[in-house]
PDB file of C-alpha atoms in Angstrom:
ATOM      1  CA  MET A   1       1.152 -57.032 -68.707  1.00 57.00           C
ATOM      2  CA  PRO A   2      -2.481 -55.788 -68.449  1.00 85.00           C
ATOM      3  CA  GLU A   3      -3.535 -54.132 -65.227  1.00 90.00           C
ATOM      4  CA  VAL A   4      -6.824 -53.963 -63.344  1.00 91.00           C
ATOM      5  CA  ARG A   5      -8.214 -51.845 -60.544  1.00 92.00           C
ATOM      6  CA  LEU A   6      -8.719 -54.502 -57.879  1.00 93.00           C
ATOM      7  CA  VAL A   7     -11.527 -54.479 -55.317  1.00 93.00           C
ATOM      8  CA  GLY A   8     -11.327 -56.792 -52.317  1.00 91.00           C
ATOM      9  CA  PRO A   9     -14.056 -59.271 -51.252  1.00 89.00           C
ATOM     10  CA  ASN A  10     -15.521 -56.759 -48.767  1.00 88.00           C
ATOM     11  CA  GLY A  11     -15.522 -53.850 -51.196  1.00 88.00           C
ATOM     12  CA  GLU A  12     -12.161 -52.449 -50.095  1.00 91.00           C
ATOM     13  CA  GLN A  13      -9.988 -50.798 -52.738  1.00 91.00           C
ATOM     14  CA  VAL A  14      -6.767 -52.766 -53.254  1.00 89.00           C
ATOM     15  CA  GLY A  15      -5.481 -50.518 -56.033  1.00 91.00           C
ATOM     16  CA  ILE A  16      -4.153 -51.017 -59.544  1.00 93.00           C
ATOM     17  CA  VAL A  17      -2.360 -54.326 -59.902  1.00 92.00           C
ATOM     18  CA  ARG A  18      -1.225 -56.598 -62.689  1.00 92.00           C
ATOM     19  CA  VAL A  19      -3.740 -59.243 -63.763  1.00 92.00           C
ATOM     20  CA  GLU A  20      -1.178 -61.904 -62.862  1.00 92.00           C
ATOM     21  CA  ASP A  21      -0.942 -60.584 -59.301  1.00 91.00           C
ATOM     22  CA  ALA A  22      -4.730 -60.320 -59.034  1.00 90.00           C
ATOM     23  CA  LEU A  23      -5.097 -63.948 -60.095  1.00 93.00           C
ATOM     24  CA  ARG A  24      -2.497 -64.982 -57.522  1.00 92.00           C
ATOM     25  CA  LEU A  25      -4.348 -63.083 -54.757  1.00 92.00           C
ATOM     26  CA  ALA A  26      -7.602 -64.763 -55.810  1.00 92.00           C
ATOM     27  CA  ALA A  27      -6.001 -68.218 -55.664  1.00 93.00           C
ATOM     28  CA  GLU A  28      -4.467 -67.527 -52.238  1.00 91.00           C
ATOM     29  CA  ALA A  29      -7.868 -66.429 -50.863  1.00 91.00           C
ATOM     30  CA  ASP A  30      -9.682 -69.329 -52.586  1.00 93.00           C
ATOM     31  CA  LEU A  31     -11.835 -66.793 -54.441  1.00 94.00           C
ATOM     32  CA  ASP A  32     -12.630 -65.917 -58.049  1.00 94.00           C
ATOM     33  CA  LEU A  33     -11.407 -62.871 -59.950  1.00 93.00           C
ATOM     34  CA  VAL A  34     -14.465 -61.333 -61.607  1.00 93.00           C
ATOM     35  CA  GLU A  35     -14.367 -58.385 -64.002  1.00 91.00           C
ATOM     36  CA  VAL A  36     -17.175 -56.050 -62.882  1.00 90.00           C
ATOM     37  CA  ALA A  37     -16.495 -52.947 -65.027  1.00 90.00           C
ATOM     38  CA  PRO A  38     -14.799 -53.975 -68.273  1.00 89.00           C
ATOM     39  CA  MET A  39     -15.243 -50.551 -69.916  1.00 89.00           C
ATOM     40  CA  ALA A  40     -13.378 -48.686 -67.169  1.00 89.00           C
ATOM     41  CA  LYS A  41      -9.762 -47.675 -67.656  1.00 89.00           C
ATOM     42  CA  PRO A  42      -8.201 -49.739 -66.270  1.00 91.00           C
ATOM     43  CA  PRO A  43     -10.942 -52.382 -65.989  1.00 92.00           C
ATOM     44  CA  VAL A  44     -12.284 -53.057 -62.501  1.00 94.00           C
ATOM     45  CA  ALA A  45     -12.106 -56.582 -61.116  1.00 94.00           C
ATOM     46  CA  LYS A  46     -13.304 -57.932 -57.786  1.00 95.00           C
ATOM     47  CA  LEU A  47     -12.309 -60.854 -55.608  1.00 94.00           C
ATOM     48  CA  MET A  48     -15.437 -62.851 -54.795  1.00 94.00           C
ATOM     49  CA  ASP A  49     -17.014 -66.285 -54.453  1.00 93.00           C
ATOM     50  CA  PHE A  50     -18.691 -66.271 -57.849  1.00 91.00           C
ATOM     51  CA  GLY A  51     -20.841 -69.352 -57.162  1.00 92.00           C
ATOM     52  CA  LYS A  52     -22.229 -67.756 -53.999  1.00 91.00           C
ATOM     53  CA  PHE A  53     -22.737 -64.458 -55.849  1.00 90.00           C
ATOM     54  CA  LYS A  54     -24.787 -66.150 -58.590  1.00 92.00           C
ATOM     55  CA  TYR A  55     -26.867 -68.043 -56.013  1.00 93.00           C
ATOM     56  CA  GLU A  56     -27.673 -64.877 -54.031  1.00 92.00           C
ATOM     57  CA  ALA A  57     -28.483 -62.972 -57.230  1.00 91.00           C
ATOM     58  CA  ALA A  58     -30.909 -65.728 -58.283  1.00 92.00           C
ATOM     59  CA  LEU A  59     -32.581 -65.616 -54.851  1.00 91.00           C
ATOM     60  CA  LYS A  60     -33.023 -61.837 -55.087  1.00 90.00           C
ATOM     61  CA  ALA A  61     -34.452 -62.099 -58.603  1.00 87.00           C
ATOM     62  CA  ARG A  62     -36.929 -64.773 -57.503  1.00 85.00           C
ATOM     63  CA  GLU A  63     -38.002 -62.707 -54.490  1.00 82.00           C
ATOM     64  CA  ALA A  64     -38.449 -59.647 -56.710  1.00 79.00           C
ATOM     65  CA  ARG A  65     -40.627 -61.636 -59.120  1.00 76.00           C
ATOM     66  CA  LYS A  66     -42.711 -62.942 -56.236  1.00 71.00           C
ATOM     67  CA  ASN A  67     -43.294 -59.446 -54.898  1.00 64.00           C
ATOM     68  CA  GLN A  68     -43.908 -57.935 -58.322  1.00 62.00           C
ATOM     69  CA  VAL A  69     -47.569 -57.142 -58.758  1.00 60.00           C
ATOM     70  CA  ASN A  70     -49.109 -55.940 -61.977  1.00 64.00           C
ATOM     71  CA  THR A  71     -51.324 -52.896 -61.617  1.00 66.00           C
ATOM     72  CA  VAL A  72     -54.735 -53.578 -63.109  1.00 76.00           C
ATOM     73  CA  ILE A  73     -57.025 -50.842 -64.419  1.00 88.00           C
ATOM     74  CA  LYS A  74     -60.681 -51.673 -63.923  1.00 92.00           C
ATOM     75  CA  GLU A  75     -63.387 -49.782 -65.788  1.00 94.00           C
ATOM     76  CA  ILE A  76     -66.794 -48.654 -64.587  1.00 94.00           C
ATOM     77  CA  LYS A  77     -69.296 -46.996 -66.921  1.00 94.00           C
ATOM     78  CA  LEU A  78     -72.016 -44.615 -65.738  1.00 94.00           C
ATOM     79  CA  ARG A  79     -74.790 -42.594 -67.321  1.00 93.00           C
ATOM     80  CA  PRO A  80     -75.050 -38.922 -66.315  1.00 91.00           C
ATOM     81  CA  LYS A  81     -78.671 -39.438 -65.115  1.00 90.00           C
ATOM     82  CA  ILE A  82     -78.020 -42.672 -63.192  1.00 92.00           C
ATOM     83  CA  ASP A  83     -80.609 -43.570 -60.547  1.00 92.00           C
ATOM     84  CA  PRO A  84     -79.563 -43.738 -56.866  1.00 92.00           C
ATOM     85  CA  HIS A  85     -79.710 -47.554 -56.623  1.00 94.00           C
ATOM     86  CA  ASP A  86     -77.499 -48.074 -59.663  1.00 94.00           C
ATOM     87  CA  TYR A  87     -75.119 -45.407 -58.419  1.00 94.00           C
ATOM     88  CA  GLY A  88     -74.780 -47.231 -55.093  1.00 94.00           C
ATOM     89  CA  THR A  89     -74.051 -50.496 -56.896  1.00 95.00           C
ATOM     90  CA  LYS A  90     -71.433 -48.914 -59.157  1.00 95.00           C
ATOM     91  CA  LYS A  91     -69.841 -47.107 -56.225  1.00 95.00           C
ATOM     92  CA  GLY A  92     -69.590 -50.451 -54.403  1.00 95.00           C
ATOM     93  CA  HIS A  93     -67.672 -51.894 -57.362  1.00 95.00           C
ATOM     94  CA  VAL A  94     -65.302 -48.924 -57.358  1.00 95.00           C
ATOM     95  CA  GLU A  95     -64.688 -49.314 -53.613  1.00 95.00           C
ATOM     96  CA  ARG A  96     -63.962 -53.023 -54.016  1.00 93.00           C
ATOM     97  CA  PHE A  97     -61.477 -52.397 -56.836  1.00 93.00           C
ATOM     98  CA  LEU A  98     -59.676 -49.676 -54.873  1.00 92.00           C
ATOM     99  CA  LYS A  99     -59.503 -51.859 -51.761  1.00 90.00           C
ATOM    100  CA  GLY A 100     -57.876 -54.521 -53.921  1.00 87.00           C
ATOM    101  CA  GLY A 101     -55.179 -52.054 -54.946  1.00 87.00           C
ATOM    102  CA  ASP A 102     -56.413 -51.585 -58.527  1.00 90.00           C
ATOM    103  CA  LYS A 103     -56.885 -48.362 -60.449  1.00 92.00           C
ATOM    104  CA  VAL A 104     -60.367 -47.526 -61.698  1.00 95.00           C
ATOM    105  CA  LYS A 105     -61.214 -45.798 -64.964  1.00 95.00           C
ATOM    106  CA  VAL A 106     -64.644 -44.225 -64.579  1.00 96.00           C
ATOM    107  CA  THR A 107     -66.398 -43.402 -67.848  1.00 95.00           C
ATOM    108  CA  ILE A 108     -69.506 -41.244 -68.157  1.00 95.00           C
ATOM    109  CA  MET A 109     -71.361 -42.074 -71.382  1.00 94.00           C
ATOM    110  CA  PHE A 110     -73.385 -39.241 -72.951  1.00 92.00           C
ATOM    111  CA  ARG A 111     -76.176 -39.882 -75.418  1.00 90.00           C
ATOM    112  CA  GLY A 112     -78.150 -37.507 -77.615  1.00 87.00           C
ATOM    113  CA  ARG A 113     -78.810 -34.170 -75.968  1.00 87.00           C
ATOM    114  CA  GLU A 114     -76.827 -35.191 -72.879  1.00 87.00           C
ATOM    115  CA  GLN A 115     -73.704 -34.205 -74.800  1.00 85.00           C
ATOM    116  CA  SER A 116     -74.716 -30.573 -74.399  1.00 87.00           C
ATOM    117  CA  ARG A 117     -74.705 -30.990 -70.582  1.00 89.00           C
ATOM    118  CA  PRO A 118     -71.126 -32.057 -69.740  1.00 91.00           C
ATOM    119  CA  GLU A 119     -71.488 -30.473 -66.316  1.00 92.00           C
ATOM    120  CA  LEU A 120     -73.806 -33.352 -65.320  1.00 91.00           C
ATOM    121  CA  GLY A 121     -71.013 -35.858 -65.903  1.00 92.00           C
ATOM    122  CA  PHE A 122     -68.447 -33.635 -64.229  1.00 94.00           C
ATOM    123  CA  ARG A 123     -70.558 -33.286 -61.076  1.00 93.00           C
ATOM    124  CA  LEU A 124     -71.206 -37.036 -60.984  1.00 95.00           C
ATOM    125  CA  LEU A 125     -67.492 -37.817 -61.200  1.00 95.00           C
ATOM    126  CA  GLN A 126     -66.737 -35.259 -58.504  1.00 94.00           C
ATOM    127  CA  ARG A 127     -69.368 -36.833 -56.270  1.00 94.00           C
ATOM    128  CA  LEU A 128     -67.926 -40.313 -56.808  1.00 95.00           C
ATOM    129  CA  ALA A 129     -64.392 -39.114 -56.054  1.00 94.00           C
ATOM    130  CA  GLU A 130     -65.603 -37.556 -52.786  1.00 94.00           C
ATOM    131  CA  ASP A 131     -67.543 -40.698 -51.826  1.00 94.00           C
ATOM    132  CA  VAL A 132     -64.449 -42.926 -52.135  1.00 94.00           C
ATOM    133  CA  ILE A 133     -61.874 -40.394 -50.897  1.00 93.00           C
ATOM    134  CA  GLU A 134     -60.742 -42.730 -48.088  1.00 92.00           C
ATOM    135  CA  LEU A 135     -59.871 -45.486 -50.561  1.00 93.00           C
ATOM    136  CA  GLY A 136     -58.601 -43.641 -53.627  1.00 91.00           C
ATOM    137  CA  THR A 137     -57.476 -40.360 -55.096  1.00 92.00           C
ATOM    138  CA  VAL A 138     -58.003 -38.756 -58.495  1.00 94.00           C
ATOM    139  CA  GLU A 139     -55.000 -39.564 -60.684  1.00 92.00           C
ATOM    140  CA  SER A 140     -56.504 -38.187 -63.884  1.00 91.00           C
ATOM    141  CA  ALA A 141     -59.045 -35.386 -63.565  1.00 93.00           C
ATOM    142  CA  PRO A 142     -62.335 -35.623 -65.518  1.00 93.00           C
ATOM    143  CA  LYS A 143     -61.870 -34.788 -69.192  1.00 92.00           C
ATOM    144  CA  GLN A 144     -64.092 -34.992 -72.229  1.00 90.00           C
ATOM    145  CA  ASP A 145     -63.256 -37.647 -74.823  1.00 86.00           C
ATOM    146  CA  GLY A 146     -65.805 -37.508 -77.643  1.00 87.00           C
ATOM    147  CA  ARG A 147     -69.132 -38.712 -76.247  1.00 90.00           C
ATOM    148  CA  ASN A 148     -67.511 -39.812 -73.009  1.00 93.00           C
ATOM    149  CA  MET A 149     -66.015 -38.153 -69.962  1.00 95.00           C
ATOM    150  CA  ILE A 150     -63.228 -40.058 -68.240  1.00 95.00           C
ATOM    151  CA  MET A 151     -61.634 -39.921 -64.786  1.00 96.00           C
ATOM    152  CA  VAL A 152     -59.019 -42.278 -63.312  1.00 95.00           C
ATOM    153  CA  LEU A 153     -58.917 -43.105 -59.599  1.00 95.00           C
ATOM    154  CA  GLY A 154     -55.812 -44.568 -57.991  1.00 92.00           C
ATOM    155  CA  PRO A 155     -55.851 -46.620 -54.763  1.00 91.00           C
ATOM    156  CA  THR A 156     -54.361 -45.127 -51.630  1.00 87.00           C
ATOM    157  CA  LYS A 157     -52.785 -48.542 -50.917  1.00 77.00           C
ATOM    158  CA  LYS A 158     -50.370 -50.239 -53.264  1.00 74.00           C
ATOM    159  CA  LYS A 159     -51.438 -53.490 -54.855  1.00 69.00           C
ATOM    160  CA  SER A 160     -48.852 -55.462 -52.876  1.00 66.00           C
ATOM    161  CA  GLU A 161     -50.009 -53.881 -49.596  1.00 72.00           C
ATOM    162  CA  ALA A 162     -53.656 -54.634 -50.379  1.00 68.00           C
ATOM    163  CA  MET A 163     -52.860 -58.276 -51.187  1.00 70.00           C
ATOM    164  CA  ALA A 164     -50.754 -58.645 -48.030  1.00 72.00           C
ATOM    165  CA  GLU A 165     -53.592 -57.176 -45.979  1.00 71.00           C
ATOM    166  CA  GLN A 166     -56.050 -59.633 -47.518  1.00 70.00           C
ATOM    167  CA  ARG A 167     -53.711 -62.522 -46.702  1.00 75.00           C
ATOM    168  CA  ARG A 168     -53.378 -61.330 -43.102  1.00 78.00           C
ATOM    169  CA  ALA A 169     -57.156 -61.050 -42.796  1.00 74.00           C
ATOM    170  CA  ARG A 170     -57.578 -64.633 -44.006  1.00 77.00           C
ATOM    171  CA  THR A 171     -54.946 -66.024 -41.638  1.00 79.00           C
ATOM    172  CA  ALA A 172     -56.330 -63.994 -38.715  1.00 72.00           C
ATOM    173  CA  ALA A 173     -59.862 -65.416 -39.080  1.00 62.00           C
ATOM    174  CA  PRO A 174     -60.957 -66.434 -35.534  1.00 58.00           C
ATOM    175  CA  ALA A 175     -60.774 -70.143 -34.818  1.00 52.00           C
ATOM    176  CA  PRO A 176     -63.454 -71.792 -32.627  1.00 50.00           C
ATOM    177  CA  ASP A 177     -62.758 -71.360 -28.933  1.00 51.00           C
ATOM    178  CA  ALA A 178     -61.522 -74.610 -27.362  1.00 44.00           C
ATOM    179  CA  ASP A 179     -63.936 -74.368 -24.417  1.00 47.00           C
ATOM    180  CA  GLN A 180     -66.871 -73.714 -26.723  1.00 44.00           C
ATOM    181  CA  ALA A 181     -65.927 -76.643 -28.930  1.00 42.00           C
ATOM    182  CA  GLN A 182     -65.797 -78.893 -25.844  1.00 44.00           C
ATOM    183  CA  ASP A 183     -69.225 -77.721 -24.693  1.00 43.00           C
ATOM    184  CA  VAL A 184     -70.793 -78.394 -28.095  1.00 38.00           C
ATOM    185  CA  SER A 185     -69.353 -81.893 -28.313  1.00 36.00           C
ATOM    186  CA  THR A 186     -70.577 -82.697 -24.788  1.00 36.00           C
ATOM    187  CA  GLU A 187     -74.105 -81.515 -25.558  1.00 39.00           C
ATOM    188  CA  THR A 188     -74.365 -83.392 -28.843  1.00 37.00           C
ATOM    189  CA  ALA A 189     -73.005 -86.535 -27.246  1.00 41.00           C
ATOM    190  CA  ALA A 190     -75.586 -86.325 -24.473  1.00 41.00           C
ATOM    191  CA  GLU A 191     -78.588 -85.957 -26.781  1.00 44.00           C
ATOM    192  CA  PRO A 192     -78.830 -89.615 -27.989  1.00 45.00           C
ATOM    193  CA  THR A 193     -78.870 -90.932 -24.388  1.00 44.00           C
ATOM    194  CA  ALA A 194     -82.097 -89.122 -23.509  1.00 44.00           C
ATOM    195  CA  PRO A 195     -84.441 -91.306 -25.630  1.00 45.00           C
ATOM    196  CA  GLU A 196     -82.819 -94.491 -24.223  1.00 44.00           C
ATOM    197  CA  ALA A 197     -83.591 -93.380 -20.707  1.00 40.00           C
ATOM    198  CA  GLU A 198     -87.264 -92.816 -21.640  1.00 43.00           C
ATOM    199  CA  THR A 199     -87.643 -96.272 -23.248  1.00 40.00           C
ATOM    200  CA  THR A 200     -86.143 -98.088 -20.262  1.00 40.00           C
ATOM    201  CA  GLU A 201     -88.418 -96.497 -17.639  1.00 44.00           C
ATOM    202  CA  PRO A 202     -91.564 -98.604 -18.413  1.00 44.00           C
ATOM    203  CA  ALA A 203     -89.554-101.811 -17.997  1.00 46.00           C
ATOM    204  CA  THR A 204     -88.768-100.877 -14.387  1.00 41.00           C
TER     205      THR A 204
END
């Protein structure tokens, strides 16, 4: 008669028993006998409510899918001799992406003689990294790739944390104060009565 290493419903070790005895114990406890490690010697089986186990496993899988967030890599392209206004605009985009929990690939594009001045691109990337230090860190240091120089910034907050923070900010938006709302409705209701009072005075 085959034997199994039996585990109780609460994880307790019952020991090595015959399959027939394990099935009897499962029937007496109104539970299922589930083989959890078929390759073990002897195989490991557990007493459990299999229907409940499948239901809880499905719930966990659904919750994991709901909380799973794909990391997005955004890309920003700069020229080594970018003017201050454009730099400010590009930096604003980088800050927005990092706040949203996304990574940012920053590419410096060299043209013509600019390729002989890689230090210009390096300094620009260093400056950008320092300007957004509170929102992101350098995950991939600046490196030359043909006519481009590339750096990758990673957000200090995870994507899921950033999204949760955005949701909290939306739900925490201040609602109109009840007293203020009452005052406004009283004033607007009183306005139409003023012209009526003026038109009735000549009749008296």
